[in-house]
Amino acid sequence: MLIVMKFGGTSVGSAERIAQAADLALASVRDGHQVVVVTSAMSGITNQLITAARNAAGGNYQPAVRDNFYERHKAVADQLIKDRPEIRKSALEMIQQRLDQFEKLCFGLSMVHELTPRLLDVISGTGERLCAPLLAGAITARGGRAEAVEATELIVTTDQYGSAEPIMEKTRPLAQAKLGSMIEQGIIPVVTGFIGANEDGVLTTLGRGGSDYSASILGAALDAGEIWIWTDVDGVMTANPNEVPEARTMREISYSEASELAYYGAKVLHHKTILPAFKQKIPVRILNSFNPSDQGTRVSVDGRPSTRGVKAVTSIRNVSLIAISGKGMQGIPGIAAKTFATVAAQRANILMISQASSENNICFVVNSSEAPGVIKALNSALELDLYQGHIEDITADDSIAIVAAVGDRMQGTPGIAGKVFAALGTAGVNVIAISQGSSERNISFIVSAHEASDAVRAIHRAFELDKPSQ
Ligand code: ADP
Ligand code: ASP
Ligand code: MG
């Protein structure tokens, strides 16, 4: 079977971790599988690259930054590829060449003082390009055959810098030709996660955490047998383990549960990861590279529904509640249409919508980074309604969080919403707005950011998610 396996930042965060990742890839080859590896940047590198770009645009580029990047990667090469001097040398050359480009861009930024989304993508995508030659070198030094591949040659995307979308009909033939011929020759391709290129060949990124998405895009393009996401926890858990220490790993979840959880903040999967796999019904496994003997979570068609209804609970922070209100809105057609068309034109993503039945208020949630642009655009698009007094106020509140309870069996099971809100009442959490998707696979609601963890824990407790369900 062909397995596309992705290693996250902590799974390639040090020489020891990269050695483990190489061993895991080789173990699958020994088990008779064909393997394509997708790698993230070493942990922390993407954040450091973004900080360096912002500092440079602020006129402050420190050459020591490049040296630090080089030293961290060179230490890995020295440790893992020392017995293969020619491979070590070529990996270090690739790393130097990518750091040269990074340095030139930062130098340019410090002159022009303007960081465009396009430049930010080139700089923030450097981390994966530094890591892939190391992981390929480590696999080779351990007896396999591997080569680093730049996803810019494989994944063709839209030019939405910072959250590009794959164009599958262009990606598929490229990925099949390039990776297919490597696989046939017994070479393990080690592909850079997170990045692609638009139709003009300019580097784009798929959004933070996007290496998971890269793996499922390539898995779909290659008609892979399975997609494996190696991370630092034993799979998808009933809640964020940092928020709920008693959270448990779910052994099986459905595609829809996985995508709702990822969409509503379960960082373990990038929110778009599931779709390409789902379209082709490719099973996805989430596995722990620190504990590889654990079976992890399997994402499949029916996902073993839980009789409790709710299977997991998540939260999203750094979001803003945009509210458009005014007593005169009642009965005025088209305000909602204008509002959502304006938000769409801003390319802002609406995470949740709620309208009170009095029609005096439309509220929806966007990422806080997008809120100022949305407010400005709404003020201009709804200028006449504001002037005529139909709308009194357009506000953004960034002190909120979304909490979501997710599970396929919620559909058609009476009493779940009552139990969710009773638990919140008992915990003294105030609910600001509620929304239930028509899929009935989740109930999401808005609470004050400082009450979000209490809300998550209250629901986790009420549905006894710390106990095995089957
Ligand atoms: P990687 O670097 O492997 O991509 P991430 O940090 O992006 O890893 O995602 C894994 C982390 O996601 C876990 O360490 C955990 O802290 C967090 N997380 C949040 N919600 C969940 C959840 N429901 N299940 C598992 N992990 C979660
Ligand atoms: N390195 C990228 C990030 O930190 C992508 C990823 O790790 O998935 O966002
Ligand atoms: Mg991740």
Short mmCIF file of C-alpha atoms and ligand atoms in Angstrom, two decimals:
data_model
loop_
_atom_site.label_atom_id
_atom_site.label_comp_id
_atom_site.label_asym_id
_atom_site.label_seq_id
_atom_site.Cartn_x
_atom_site.Cartn_y
_atom_site.Cartn_z
CA MET A 1 0.00 0.00 0.00
CA LEU A 2 1.11 3.57 -0.65
CA ILE A 3 1.28 5.61 2.55
CA VAL A 4 1.75 9.37 2.59
CA MET A 5 3.15 10.12 6.04
CA LYS A 6 3.59 13.58 7.49
CA PHE A 7 5.86 14.50 10.37
CA GLY A 8 4.92 17.59 12.41
CA GLY A 9 7.32 20.16 13.86
CA THR A 10 7.98 18.39 17.17
CA SER A 11 8.40 15.08 15.31
CA VAL A 12 11.37 16.64 13.45
CA GLY A 13 12.37 19.09 16.20
CA SER A 14 15.88 17.73 16.91
CA ALA A 15 18.44 15.24 15.59
CA GLU A 16 16.95 12.59 17.86
CA ARG A 17 13.43 13.26 16.56
CA ILE A 18 14.55 13.30 12.92
CA ALA A 19 16.31 9.96 13.47
CA GLN A 20 13.05 8.58 14.85
CA ALA A 21 11.07 9.97 11.89
CA ALA A 22 13.54 8.37 9.47
CA ASP A 23 13.23 5.04 11.32
CA LEU A 24 9.42 5.19 11.19
CA ALA A 25 9.47 5.78 7.42
CA LEU A 26 11.95 2.94 6.95
CA ALA A 27 9.89 0.60 9.15
CA SER A 28 6.91 1.08 6.82
CA VAL A 29 9.11 0.33 3.80
CA ARG A 30 10.30 -2.84 5.55
CA ASP A 31 6.65 -3.76 6.10
CA GLY A 32 6.28 -3.76 2.33
CA HIS A 33 4.70 -0.33 1.86
CA GLN A 34 5.57 2.44 -0.56
CA VAL A 35 6.17 5.65 1.35
CA VAL A 36 6.00 9.35 0.55
CA VAL A 37 7.14 11.55 3.43
CA VAL A 38 5.88 15.10 4.02
CA THR A 39 7.82 17.16 6.52
CA SER A 40 7.09 20.27 8.56
CA ALA A 41 9.76 22.73 9.59
CA MET A 42 11.67 21.92 12.79
CA SER A 43 9.56 23.09 15.76
CA GLY A 44 9.63 26.84 16.33
CA ILE A 45 11.34 27.66 13.03
CA THR A 46 8.26 28.98 11.21
CA ASN A 47 7.50 31.39 14.06
CA GLN A 48 11.13 32.56 14.07
CA LEU A 49 11.07 33.12 10.31
CA ILE A 50 7.91 35.22 10.58
CA THR A 51 9.38 37.26 13.42
CA ALA A 52 12.57 37.81 11.42
CA ALA A 53 10.54 38.99 8.41
CA ARG A 54 8.51 41.42 10.54
CA ASN A 55 11.63 42.74 12.25
CA ALA A 56 13.37 43.19 8.91
CA ALA A 57 10.38 45.10 7.56
CA GLY A 58 10.62 47.27 10.67
CA GLY A 59 14.19 48.10 9.64
CA ASN A 60 15.81 45.67 12.02
CA TYR A 61 17.51 42.72 10.33
CA GLN A 62 20.07 40.90 12.50
CA PRO A 63 22.56 38.72 10.55
CA ALA A 64 22.80 36.49 13.64
CA VAL A 65 19.33 35.18 12.79
CA ARG A 66 20.65 33.41 9.71
CA ASP A 67 23.56 31.96 11.70
CA ASN A 68 21.17 30.57 14.31
CA PHE A 69 19.05 28.87 11.66
CA TYR A 70 22.17 27.43 10.05
CA GLU A 71 23.66 26.15 13.31
CA ARG A 72 20.47 24.39 14.38
CA HIS A 73 20.19 22.55 11.06
CA LYS A 74 23.90 21.88 10.71
CA ALA A 75 23.96 20.24 14.14
CA VAL A 76 21.41 17.73 12.85
CA ALA A 77 23.44 17.03 9.70
CA ASP A 78 26.60 16.60 11.78
CA GLN A 79 24.92 14.12 14.04
CA LEU A 80 22.80 12.11 11.61
CA ILE A 81 24.59 12.22 8.26
CA LYS A 82 28.22 12.23 9.40
CA ASP A 83 28.95 8.80 7.91
CA ARG A 84 27.87 9.92 4.45
CA PRO A 85 30.04 13.02 3.82
CA GLU A 86 28.83 13.57 0.25
CA ILE A 87 25.17 13.54 1.31
CA ARG A 88 25.88 15.73 4.34
CA LYS A 89 27.68 18.20 2.07
CA SER A 90 24.87 18.38 -0.45
CA ALA A 91 22.23 18.81 2.31
CA LEU A 92 24.23 21.65 3.85
CA GLU A 93 24.63 23.27 0.43
CA MET A 94 20.88 23.22 -0.09
CA ILE A 95 20.37 24.70 3.36
CA GLN A 96 22.92 27.48 2.71
CA GLN A 97 21.33 28.31 -0.61
CA ARG A 98 17.87 28.62 0.98
CA LEU A 99 19.27 30.73 3.78
CA ASP A 100 20.99 32.96 1.20
CA GLN A 101 17.59 33.62 -0.33
CA PHE A 102 16.07 34.24 3.11
CA GLU A 103 18.82 36.70 3.96
CA LYS A 104 18.51 38.59 0.69
CA LEU A 105 14.77 38.92 1.16
CA CYS A 106 15.20 40.19 4.73
CA PHE A 107 17.82 42.62 3.58
CA GLY A 108 15.44 43.90 0.88
CA LEU A 109 12.65 44.18 3.43
CA SER A 110 14.81 46.26 5.71
CA MET A 111 15.24 48.70 2.82
CA VAL A 112 11.66 48.88 1.56
CA HIS A 113 9.90 48.46 4.92
CA GLU A 114 6.97 46.65 3.39
CA LEU A 115 6.11 43.04 4.08
CA THR A 116 3.61 41.86 1.45
CA PRO A 117 1.66 38.58 1.92
CA ARG A 118 3.59 37.20 -1.06
CA LEU A 119 6.98 37.89 0.55
CA LEU A 120 5.79 36.63 3.90
CA ASP A 121 4.89 33.32 2.24
CA VAL A 122 8.34 32.91 0.68
CA ILE A 123 10.03 33.62 3.99
CA SER A 124 7.71 31.60 6.24
CA GLY A 125 7.91 28.63 3.85
CA THR A 126 11.69 28.44 4.23
CA GLY A 127 11.56 26.16 7.31
CA GLU A 128 10.21 23.13 5.45
CA ARG A 129 12.82 23.71 2.73
CA LEU A 130 15.58 23.58 5.36
CA CYS A 131 14.25 20.44 6.99
CA ALA A 132 13.49 18.23 3.96
CA PRO A 133 17.17 17.74 2.94
CA LEU A 134 18.01 16.74 6.53
CA LEU A 135 15.26 14.16 6.82
CA ALA A 136 16.07 12.77 3.35
CA GLY A 137 19.77 12.64 4.34
CA ALA A 138 18.94 10.91 7.61
CA ILE A 139 16.85 8.24 5.84
CA THR A 140 19.68 7.64 3.37
CA ALA A 141 22.31 7.49 6.12
CA ARG A 142 20.19 4.84 7.83
CA GLY A 143 20.22 2.58 4.81
CA GLY A 144 17.23 3.81 2.79
CA ARG A 145 17.11 5.82 -0.40
CA ALA A 146 15.47 9.21 -0.10
CA GLU A 147 15.49 12.57 -1.86
CA ALA A 148 14.16 15.97 -0.84
CA VAL A 149 11.44 17.35 -3.13
CA GLU A 150 10.09 20.90 -3.16
CA ALA A 151 6.29 20.95 -3.09
CA THR A 152 6.45 24.02 -5.32
CA GLU A 153 7.06 21.50 -8.12
CA LEU A 154 4.04 19.41 -7.16
CA ILE A 155 1.22 21.37 -5.54
CA VAL A 156 -0.31 24.03 -7.78
CA THR A 157 -2.40 26.50 -5.80
CA THR A 158 -4.49 29.64 -6.09
CA ASP A 159 -2.57 32.81 -5.31
CA GLN A 160 -4.30 33.47 -2.00
CA TYR A 161 -1.04 34.03 -0.13
CA GLY A 162 -1.22 32.79 3.45
CA SER A 163 -4.12 30.40 2.80
CA ALA A 164 -3.75 29.10 -0.74
CA GLU A 165 -6.03 26.38 -2.08
CA PRO A 166 -4.75 23.48 -4.19
CA ILE A 167 -5.83 23.19 -7.81
CA MET A 168 -6.17 19.43 -7.84
CA GLU A 169 -6.47 18.88 -11.59
CA LYS A 170 -3.07 20.54 -12.04
CA THR A 171 -1.49 19.01 -8.93
CA ARG A 172 -2.48 15.44 -9.69
CA PRO A 173 -0.45 14.93 -12.93
CA LEU A 174 2.59 16.73 -11.50
CA ALA A 175 2.58 14.72 -8.28
CA GLN A 176 1.97 11.44 -10.10
CA ALA A 177 4.75 12.03 -12.64
CA LYS A 178 7.42 13.22 -10.22
CA LEU A 179 6.65 11.16 -7.13
CA GLY A 180 5.45 8.14 -9.10
CA SER A 181 8.77 7.77 -10.88
CA MET A 182 10.74 8.18 -7.65
CA ILE A 183 8.62 5.53 -5.94
CA GLU A 184 9.14 3.17 -8.88
CA GLN A 185 12.88 3.55 -8.47
CA GLY A 186 12.60 2.69 -4.78
CA ILE A 187 13.31 6.25 -3.64
CA ILE A 188 11.38 7.76 -0.72
CA PRO A 189 10.42 11.32 -1.67
CA VAL A 190 10.67 13.72 1.29
CA VAL A 191 8.36 16.56 0.33
CA THR A 192 8.23 19.99 1.97
CA GLY A 193 4.88 20.45 3.74
CA PHE A 194 3.03 23.76 4.08
CA ILE A 195 3.99 25.18 0.67
CA GLY A 196 2.95 25.04 -2.97
CA ALA A 197 3.27 27.42 -5.89
CA ASN A 198 0.72 29.38 -7.90
CA GLU A 199 0.36 28.93 -11.65
CA ASP A 200 3.23 31.39 -12.22
CA GLY A 201 5.50 29.31 -9.99
CA VAL A 202 5.48 31.79 -7.08
CA LEU A 203 5.66 30.11 -3.67
CA THR A 204 2.44 30.11 -1.63
CA THR A 205 1.59 28.70 1.80
CA LEU A 206 -1.48 26.69 2.77
CA GLY A 207 -1.99 28.41 6.15
CA ARG A 208 -0.41 27.83 9.55
CA GLY A 209 -0.31 24.16 10.43
CA GLY A 210 -0.75 23.44 6.72
CA SER A 211 1.62 20.46 6.42
CA ASP A 212 -1.27 18.19 7.42
CA TYR A 213 -3.15 19.59 4.44
CA SER A 214 -0.12 19.00 2.17
CA ALA A 215 -0.18 15.33 3.17
CA SER A 216 -3.84 14.90 2.33
CA ILE A 217 -3.50 16.83 -0.95
CA LEU A 218 -0.65 14.54 -2.01
CA GLY A 219 -2.44 11.47 -0.66
CA ALA A 220 -5.45 12.32 -2.83
CA ALA A 221 -3.29 13.20 -5.85
CA LEU A 222 -1.49 9.86 -5.63
CA ASP A 223 -4.59 7.79 -4.73
CA ALA A 224 -2.72 6.69 -1.61
CA GLY A 225 -3.92 3.74 0.46
CA GLU A 226 -3.63 5.71 3.72
CA ILE A 227 -2.51 9.10 5.03
CA TRP A 228 -0.64 9.10 8.33
CA ILE A 229 -0.17 12.23 10.44
CA TRP A 230 2.69 11.71 12.92
CA THR A 231 2.37 14.20 15.77
CA ASP A 232 3.13 14.49 19.50
CA VAL A 233 -0.09 13.09 21.04
CA ASP A 234 -1.76 9.67 20.76
CA GLY A 235 -4.30 10.85 18.15
CA VAL A 236 -7.37 13.05 18.17
CA MET A 237 -8.54 13.40 21.74
CA THR A 238 -11.91 14.18 23.33
CA ALA A 239 -10.56 17.69 24.09
CA ASN A 240 -7.30 19.61 23.93
CA PRO A 241 -5.17 17.72 26.49
CA ASN A 242 -3.62 21.01 27.63
CA GLU A 243 -7.07 22.25 28.55
CA VAL A 244 -8.58 18.99 29.84
CA PRO A 245 -5.90 16.72 31.35
CA GLU A 246 -8.29 13.74 31.51
CA ALA A 247 -9.02 13.92 27.74
CA ARG A 248 -8.82 10.53 26.00
CA THR A 249 -7.79 9.45 22.53
CA MET A 250 -10.71 8.54 20.27
CA ARG A 251 -9.79 5.34 18.42
CA GLU A 252 -12.11 5.95 15.52
CA ILE A 253 -13.87 9.05 14.25
CA SER A 254 -15.74 9.82 11.05
CA TYR A 255 -14.56 12.22 8.35
CA SER A 256 -17.30 14.65 9.36
CA GLU A 257 -16.36 14.49 13.05
CA ALA A 258 -12.70 15.01 12.21
CA SER A 259 -13.42 17.95 9.99
CA GLU A 260 -15.81 19.60 12.48
CA LEU A 261 -13.23 19.18 15.26
CA ALA A 262 -10.43 20.58 13.12
CA TYR A 263 -12.64 23.46 11.99
CA TYR A 264 -13.57 24.30 15.58
CA GLY A 265 -10.04 24.50 16.85
CA ALA A 266 -8.55 21.01 17.42
CA LYS A 267 -5.03 22.04 16.41
CA VAL A 268 -3.96 18.43 15.92
CA LEU A 269 -5.36 18.64 12.35
CA HIS A 270 -5.22 21.63 10.02
CA HIS A 271 -8.87 22.52 9.39
CA LYS A 272 -8.83 21.67 5.67
CA THR A 273 -6.99 18.35 5.97
CA ILE A 274 -9.97 16.04 5.83
CA LEU A 275 -11.65 17.14 2.60
CA PRO A 276 -9.21 15.76 -0.01
CA ALA A 277 -9.01 12.44 1.87
CA PHE A 278 -12.78 12.28 2.34
CA LYS A 279 -13.49 12.84 -1.35
CA GLN A 280 -11.59 9.64 -2.13
CA LYS A 281 -12.40 7.85 1.12
CA ILE A 282 -8.72 7.48 1.97
CA PRO A 283 -8.36 6.48 5.64
CA VAL A 284 -6.38 8.97 7.73
CA ARG A 285 -4.48 7.94 10.86
CA ILE A 286 -3.21 10.32 13.53
CA LEU A 287 -0.26 8.76 15.31
CA ASN A 288 2.23 9.69 18.00
CA SER A 289 5.87 9.69 16.85
CA PHE A 290 6.87 9.73 20.54
CA ASN A 291 4.78 6.62 21.16
CA PRO A 292 4.60 4.82 17.82
CA SER A 293 3.26 1.55 19.17
CA ASP A 294 -0.01 3.27 20.11
CA GLN A 295 -2.70 2.68 17.48
CA GLY A 296 -3.69 6.38 17.46
CA THR A 297 -6.91 7.56 15.82
CA ARG A 298 -8.33 6.28 12.58
CA VAL A 299 -10.57 8.56 10.53
CA SER A 300 -13.01 6.52 8.49
CA VAL A 301 -16.45 6.62 6.89
CA ASP A 302 -18.63 5.61 9.81
CA GLY A 303 -16.24 6.45 12.63
CA ARG A 304 -17.88 4.26 15.30
CA PRO A 305 -20.58 6.65 16.55
CA SER A 306 -20.80 7.09 20.30
CA THR A 307 -24.08 6.45 22.09
CA ARG A 308 -23.44 9.55 24.16
CA GLY A 309 -23.99 11.77 21.15
CA VAL A 310 -21.18 14.17 21.95
CA LYS A 311 -17.75 12.68 21.25
CA ALA A 312 -15.43 15.65 21.76
CA VAL A 313 -15.36 19.31 22.68
CA THR A 314 -13.14 22.04 21.26
CA SER A 315 -12.58 25.77 21.46
CA ILE A 316 -11.27 28.51 19.18
CA ARG A 317 -9.54 31.61 20.58
CA ASN A 318 -8.37 34.78 18.87
CA VAL A 319 -11.72 35.30 17.24
CA SER A 320 -13.98 38.37 17.18
CA LEU A 321 -17.74 38.67 17.34
CA ILE A 322 -18.95 41.17 14.78
CA ALA A 323 -22.43 42.49 15.58
CA ILE A 324 -24.62 44.61 13.37
CA SER A 325 -27.55 45.93 15.31
CA GLY A 326 -30.37 48.41 15.10
CA LYS A 327 -34.09 48.38 15.81
CA GLY A 328 -34.75 49.53 12.23
CA MET A 329 -33.22 46.39 10.74
CA GLN A 330 -36.43 44.45 11.20
CA GLY A 331 -38.13 43.86 7.89
CA ILE A 332 -35.49 45.67 5.81
CA PRO A 333 -34.53 43.13 3.20
CA GLY A 334 -31.03 42.62 2.05
CA ILE A 335 -28.96 43.70 5.08
CA ALA A 336 -27.84 40.14 5.74
CA ALA A 337 -27.10 39.63 2.04
CA LYS A 338 -25.03 42.83 1.85
CA THR A 339 -23.23 41.94 5.06
CA PHE A 340 -22.15 38.48 3.94
CA ALA A 341 -21.26 39.60 0.43
CA THR A 342 -19.00 42.26 1.96
CA VAL A 343 -17.30 39.78 4.26
CA ALA A 344 -16.80 37.38 1.35
CA ALA A 345 -15.26 40.14 -0.77
CA GLN A 346 -12.74 40.67 2.06
CA ARG A 347 -11.95 36.94 1.79
CA ALA A 348 -12.55 36.72 5.52
CA ASN A 349 -13.71 33.35 6.78
CA ILE A 350 -16.92 33.30 8.84
CA LEU A 351 -16.57 30.73 11.60
CA MET A 352 -20.08 30.96 12.99
CA ILE A 353 -23.28 32.92 12.35
CA SER A 354 -26.16 33.64 14.68
CA GLN A 355 -29.22 35.82 14.19
CA ALA A 356 -31.66 36.45 16.98
CA SER A 357 -35.27 35.91 15.87
CA SER A 358 -36.15 39.53 16.66
CA GLU A 359 -34.04 40.38 13.59
CA ASN A 360 -32.56 43.32 15.48
CA ASN A 361 -29.14 41.89 15.31
CA ILE A 362 -26.89 39.87 13.01
CA CYS A 363 -23.78 38.49 14.59
CA PHE A 364 -20.99 36.35 13.25
CA VAL A 365 -17.47 35.39 14.19
CA VAL A 366 -14.25 35.89 12.23
CA ASN A 367 -10.59 35.52 13.14
CA SER A 368 -9.46 38.57 15.11
CA SER A 369 -6.75 39.33 12.57
CA GLU A 370 -9.49 39.81 9.96
CA ALA A 371 -11.86 41.87 12.13
CA PRO A 372 -10.50 45.40 11.49
CA GLY A 373 -10.71 44.95 7.70
CA VAL A 374 -14.22 43.49 7.97
CA ILE A 375 -15.46 46.37 10.17
CA LYS A 376 -14.04 48.95 7.79
CA ALA A 377 -15.61 47.26 4.75
CA LEU A 378 -19.01 46.91 6.49
CA ASN A 379 -19.05 50.55 7.52
CA SER A 380 -18.57 51.48 3.92
CA ALA A 381 -20.96 48.92 2.38
CA LEU A 382 -23.75 49.70 4.87
CA GLU A 383 -23.18 53.45 4.91
CA LEU A 384 -26.66 54.26 3.66
CA ASP A 385 -28.38 51.97 6.19
CA LEU A 386 -26.33 53.57 8.95
CA TYR A 387 -27.22 57.03 7.70
CA GLN A 388 -30.92 56.13 7.49
CA GLY A 389 -30.80 54.70 11.00
CA HIS A 390 -31.78 51.13 10.07
CA ILE A 391 -28.48 50.09 11.56
CA GLU A 392 -27.26 51.78 14.72
CA ASP A 393 -24.03 50.00 15.41
CA ILE A 394 -21.37 47.78 13.86
CA THR A 395 -19.08 46.46 16.57
CA ALA A 396 -16.29 43.90 17.05
CA ASP A 397 -15.75 42.16 20.37
CA ASP A 398 -12.46 40.29 20.58
CA SER A 399 -12.80 39.08 24.15
CA ILE A 400 -14.77 35.99 23.10
CA ALA A 401 -14.14 32.35 22.18
CA ILE A 402 -16.14 29.72 20.33
CA VAL A 403 -16.76 26.39 22.04
CA ALA A 404 -18.12 23.44 20.05
CA ALA A 405 -19.46 20.02 21.07
CA VAL A 406 -19.10 17.53 18.21
CA GLY A 407 -20.41 14.04 17.43
CA ASP A 408 -22.24 12.31 14.56
CA ARG A 409 -24.80 10.74 16.88
CA MET A 410 -25.95 14.17 18.04
CA GLN A 411 -28.06 14.12 14.92
CA GLY A 412 -31.55 13.11 15.88
CA THR A 413 -30.69 12.43 19.55
CA PRO A 414 -33.00 14.55 21.68
CA GLY A 415 -31.81 16.26 24.82
CA ILE A 416 -28.18 16.89 23.83
CA ALA A 417 -28.51 20.68 23.63
CA GLY A 418 -30.36 20.68 26.95
CA LYS A 419 -27.55 18.71 28.58
CA VAL A 420 -24.86 20.98 27.09
CA PHE A 421 -26.50 24.17 28.32
CA ALA A 422 -27.46 22.70 31.70
CA ALA A 423 -23.77 21.83 32.21
CA LEU A 424 -22.78 25.37 31.34
CA GLY A 425 -25.41 26.77 33.71
CA THR A 426 -24.13 24.61 36.55
CA ALA A 427 -20.58 25.76 35.83
CA GLY A 428 -21.76 29.40 35.87
CA VAL A 429 -20.67 30.04 32.27
CA ASN A 430 -22.63 32.74 30.45
CA VAL A 431 -23.52 31.91 26.83
CA ILE A 432 -23.40 34.95 24.55
CA ALA A 433 -24.76 33.40 21.33
CA ILE A 434 -25.60 29.93 20.05
CA SER A 435 -25.51 28.28 16.66
CA GLN A 436 -26.30 24.77 15.58
CA GLY A 437 -25.17 23.76 12.13
CA SER A 438 -27.93 22.14 10.08
CA SER A 439 -25.77 18.99 9.96
CA GLU A 440 -26.62 18.62 13.68
CA ARG A 441 -23.15 17.21 14.16
CA ASN A 442 -22.13 20.08 16.35
CA ILE A 443 -23.49 22.66 18.72
CA SER A 444 -21.30 25.72 18.86
CA PHE A 445 -21.66 28.76 21.04
CA ILE A 446 -19.86 31.90 22.06
CA VAL A 447 -18.60 32.56 25.56
CA SER A 448 -16.22 35.07 27.10
CA ALA A 449 -12.65 34.03 26.31
CA HIS A 450 -11.84 33.76 30.01
CA GLU A 451 -14.70 31.26 30.51
CA ALA A 452 -13.88 29.07 27.50
CA SER A 453 -11.80 26.51 29.41
CA ASP A 454 -14.49 26.20 32.10
CA ALA A 455 -17.07 25.64 29.36
CA VAL A 456 -14.97 22.95 27.65
CA ARG A 457 -14.35 21.14 30.95
CA ALA A 458 -18.01 21.35 32.00
CA ILE A 459 -19.19 19.68 28.78
CA HIS A 460 -16.39 17.09 28.92
CA ARG A 461 -17.52 16.18 32.43
CA ALA A 462 -21.27 16.20 31.67
CA PHE A 463 -20.87 13.69 28.83
CA GLU A 464 -18.28 11.65 30.78
CA LEU A 465 -15.84 11.89 27.90
CA ASP A 466 -13.00 10.81 30.20
CA LYS A 467 -14.51 7.29 30.25
CA PRO A 468 -14.34 4.81 27.35
CA SER A 469 -17.57 4.93 25.36
CA GLN A 470 -17.71 1.51 23.71
P1 ADP B 1 2.36 19.01 14.79
O1 ADP B 1 3.55 19.87 15.03
O2 ADP B 1 2.66 17.56 14.87
O3 ADP B 1 1.61 19.40 13.56
P2 ADP B 1 0.45 20.43 16.42
O4 ADP B 1 1.06 21.19 17.56
O5 ADP B 1 0.07 21.22 15.22
O6 ADP B 1 1.43 19.23 16.03
O7 ADP B 1 -0.82 19.61 16.92
C1 ADP B 1 -0.73 18.73 18.00
C2 ADP B 1 -1.21 19.41 19.26
O8 ADP B 1 -2.59 19.73 19.12
C3 ADP B 1 -1.18 18.55 20.49
O9 ADP B 1 0.10 18.56 21.08
C4 ADP B 1 -2.24 19.19 21.38
O10 ADP B 1 -1.64 20.09 22.27
C5 ADP B 1 -3.09 20.00 20.42
N1 ADP B 1 -4.52 19.65 20.45
C6 ADP B 1 -5.53 20.54 20.52
N2 ADP B 1 -6.70 19.90 20.54
C7 ADP B 1 -6.46 18.58 20.44
C8 ADP B 1 -7.27 17.40 20.40
N3 ADP B 1 -8.62 17.46 20.44
N4 ADP B 1 -6.66 16.20 20.30
C9 ADP B 1 -5.32 16.11 20.26
N5 ADP B 1 -4.49 17.18 20.30
C10 ADP B 1 -5.05 18.41 20.40
N1 ASP B 2 5.61 24.87 9.72
C1 ASP B 2 4.26 25.33 9.44
C2 ASP B 2 3.68 26.03 10.66
O1 ASP B 2 4.32 26.08 11.70
C3 ASP B 2 3.37 24.25 8.93
C4 ASP B 2 3.16 23.07 9.85
O2 ASP B 2 3.92 22.86 10.80
O3 ASP B 2 2.23 22.31 9.59
O4 ASP B 2 2.61 26.57 10.59
MG MG B 3 0.20 20.90 13.15
#
